[in-house]
Short mmCIF file of C-alpha atoms in Angstrom, two decimals:
data_model
loop_
_atom_site.label_atom_id
_atom_site.label_comp_id
_atom_site.label_asym_id
_atom_site.label_seq_id
_atom_site.Cartn_x
_atom_site.Cartn_y
_atom_site.Cartn_z
CA MET A 1 155.10 56.26 116.53
CA ARG A 2 156.71 53.64 114.35
CA ASP A 3 159.52 54.65 112.01
CA ARG A 4 159.27 53.19 108.53
CA LEU A 5 162.21 52.85 106.22
CA PRO A 6 161.48 54.68 102.95
CA VAL A 7 161.17 52.45 99.90
CA THR A 8 164.18 54.15 98.31
CA ALA A 9 166.32 53.35 101.35
CA ARG A 10 165.15 49.73 101.31
CA ALA A 11 165.96 49.49 97.63
CA ALA A 12 169.40 51.04 98.17
CA CYS A 13 170.18 48.57 100.96
CA LEU A 14 168.99 45.62 98.90
CA LEU A 15 171.01 46.72 95.90
CA ALA A 16 174.08 47.19 98.10
CA VAL A 17 173.69 43.66 99.47
CA LEU A 18 173.26 42.24 95.97
CA ALA A 19 176.24 44.18 94.63
CA PHE A 20 178.59 43.16 97.43
CA SER A 21 177.38 39.56 97.58
CA GLY A 22 177.89 39.22 93.83
CA ARG A 23 181.45 40.40 94.21
CA ALA A 24 182.01 37.92 97.01
CA ALA A 25 180.55 35.06 94.98
CA ALA A 26 182.60 35.97 91.92
CA ALA A 27 185.70 36.03 94.08
CA GLY A 28 185.54 32.30 94.66
CA GLY A 29 183.52 31.83 97.82
CA PRO A 30 184.43 31.41 101.47
CA ALA A 31 187.91 30.02 100.70
CA ASP A 32 188.78 33.32 99.00
CA PRO A 33 191.46 35.01 101.15
CA ALA A 34 190.13 38.45 100.16
CA LEU A 35 186.60 37.69 101.41
CA PRO A 36 187.14 38.80 105.03
CA LYS A 37 188.36 42.22 103.85
CA LYS A 38 185.42 42.54 101.44
CA LEU A 39 182.98 41.70 104.22
CA GLU A 40 184.72 44.15 106.54
CA ASP A 41 184.34 46.87 103.88
CA PHE A 42 180.69 45.91 103.40
CA ASP A 43 180.11 46.08 107.17
CA ALA A 44 181.59 49.59 107.29
CA TYR A 45 179.46 50.59 104.30
CA MET A 46 176.26 49.31 105.93
CA GLN A 47 177.05 51.17 109.16
CA LYS A 48 177.37 54.35 107.08
CA VAL A 49 174.09 53.64 105.24
CA VAL A 50 172.24 53.17 108.55
CA LYS A 51 173.63 56.45 109.85
CA ASP A 52 173.32 58.55 106.66
CA TRP A 53 169.81 57.35 105.76
CA ASN A 54 168.54 57.39 109.37
CA VAL A 55 167.59 53.73 109.12
CA PRO A 56 166.03 52.55 112.40
CA GLY A 57 167.21 48.95 111.89
CA ILE A 58 168.08 46.40 109.24
CA GLY A 59 169.41 42.86 109.06
CA VAL A 60 171.77 41.55 106.41
CA GLY A 61 172.78 38.03 105.48
CA ILE A 62 175.18 37.11 102.68
CA VAL A 63 175.34 33.57 101.35
CA VAL A 64 178.15 32.42 99.06
CA LYS A 65 177.94 28.98 97.47
CA ASP A 66 175.27 27.81 99.93
CA GLU A 67 177.27 28.97 102.95
CA LEU A 68 176.31 31.87 105.23
CA VAL A 69 179.44 34.03 105.28
CA PHE A 70 178.02 37.16 106.89
CA ALA A 71 175.08 37.91 109.20
CA ARG A 72 174.63 41.10 111.15
CA GLY A 73 171.96 43.43 112.43
CA TYR A 74 172.34 47.20 112.33
CA GLY A 75 170.46 49.76 114.39
CA PHE A 76 167.45 48.88 116.52
CA ARG A 77 164.49 46.54 116.14
CA ASP A 78 162.67 48.81 118.61
CA TYR A 79 164.10 52.30 118.43
CA GLY A 80 162.14 53.61 121.41
CA LYS A 81 163.33 50.82 123.70
CA LYS A 82 166.80 50.70 122.08
CA LEU A 83 166.51 46.96 121.45
CA PRO A 84 169.22 45.95 118.95
CA PHE A 85 168.47 44.55 115.51
CA THR A 86 170.18 41.15 115.29
CA PRO A 87 170.56 38.53 112.56
CA ARG A 88 167.68 36.66 114.26
CA THR A 89 165.27 39.61 114.34
CA THR A 90 162.13 38.89 112.35
CA VAL A 91 160.28 41.60 110.46
CA PRO A 92 157.07 41.63 108.46
CA ILE A 93 158.02 42.43 104.87
CA ALA A 94 154.56 42.44 103.26
CA SER A 95 154.71 44.12 99.85
CA ASN A 96 158.50 44.24 99.81
CA THR A 97 158.42 40.79 98.23
CA LYS A 98 157.49 42.59 95.01
CA LEU A 99 160.87 44.35 95.11
CA PHE A 100 162.69 41.04 95.65
CA THR A 101 160.81 39.47 92.76
CA ALA A 102 161.61 42.39 90.46
CA VAL A 103 165.32 42.27 91.37
CA ALA A 104 165.42 38.48 90.90
CA ALA A 105 163.73 38.81 87.50
CA GLY A 106 166.23 41.51 86.52
CA LEU A 107 169.13 39.27 87.52
CA LEU A 108 167.74 36.43 85.38
CA VAL A 109 167.45 38.78 82.40
CA GLU A 110 170.99 40.05 83.03
CA GLU A 111 172.47 36.53 83.08
CA GLY A 112 170.55 35.63 79.94
CA THR A 113 168.34 32.89 81.37
CA SER A 114 165.20 34.97 80.85
CA SER A 115 164.04 37.84 78.70
CA THR A 116 161.80 40.85 79.11
CA THR A 117 159.94 39.61 76.05
CA THR A 118 159.46 36.03 77.32
CA SER A 119 155.79 35.15 77.54
#
């Protein structure tokens, strides 16, 4: 039997990544001396999310100013075989691209470069 991450859990993880990566980007990028602590806090948060939401496995990458500053897998890519989820694990995302598109559109509206009434 294959475990599937509920849509709400996927959305929560995506929003967490966006929230923390935005803070990191606003902080000034990789040269920011506070960035390692922020990423450490994010890592601890993601470990808690995986445990609390019973997430089988998830991968996270955070890019700040075109530089990968964080990449980590959490949980298992194959829970039954206990194979770890790594930053290089590939997953089929299928309809989840709709969620990414909606979040990206929302961010454009929030920053004022687009509008919900734009045709």
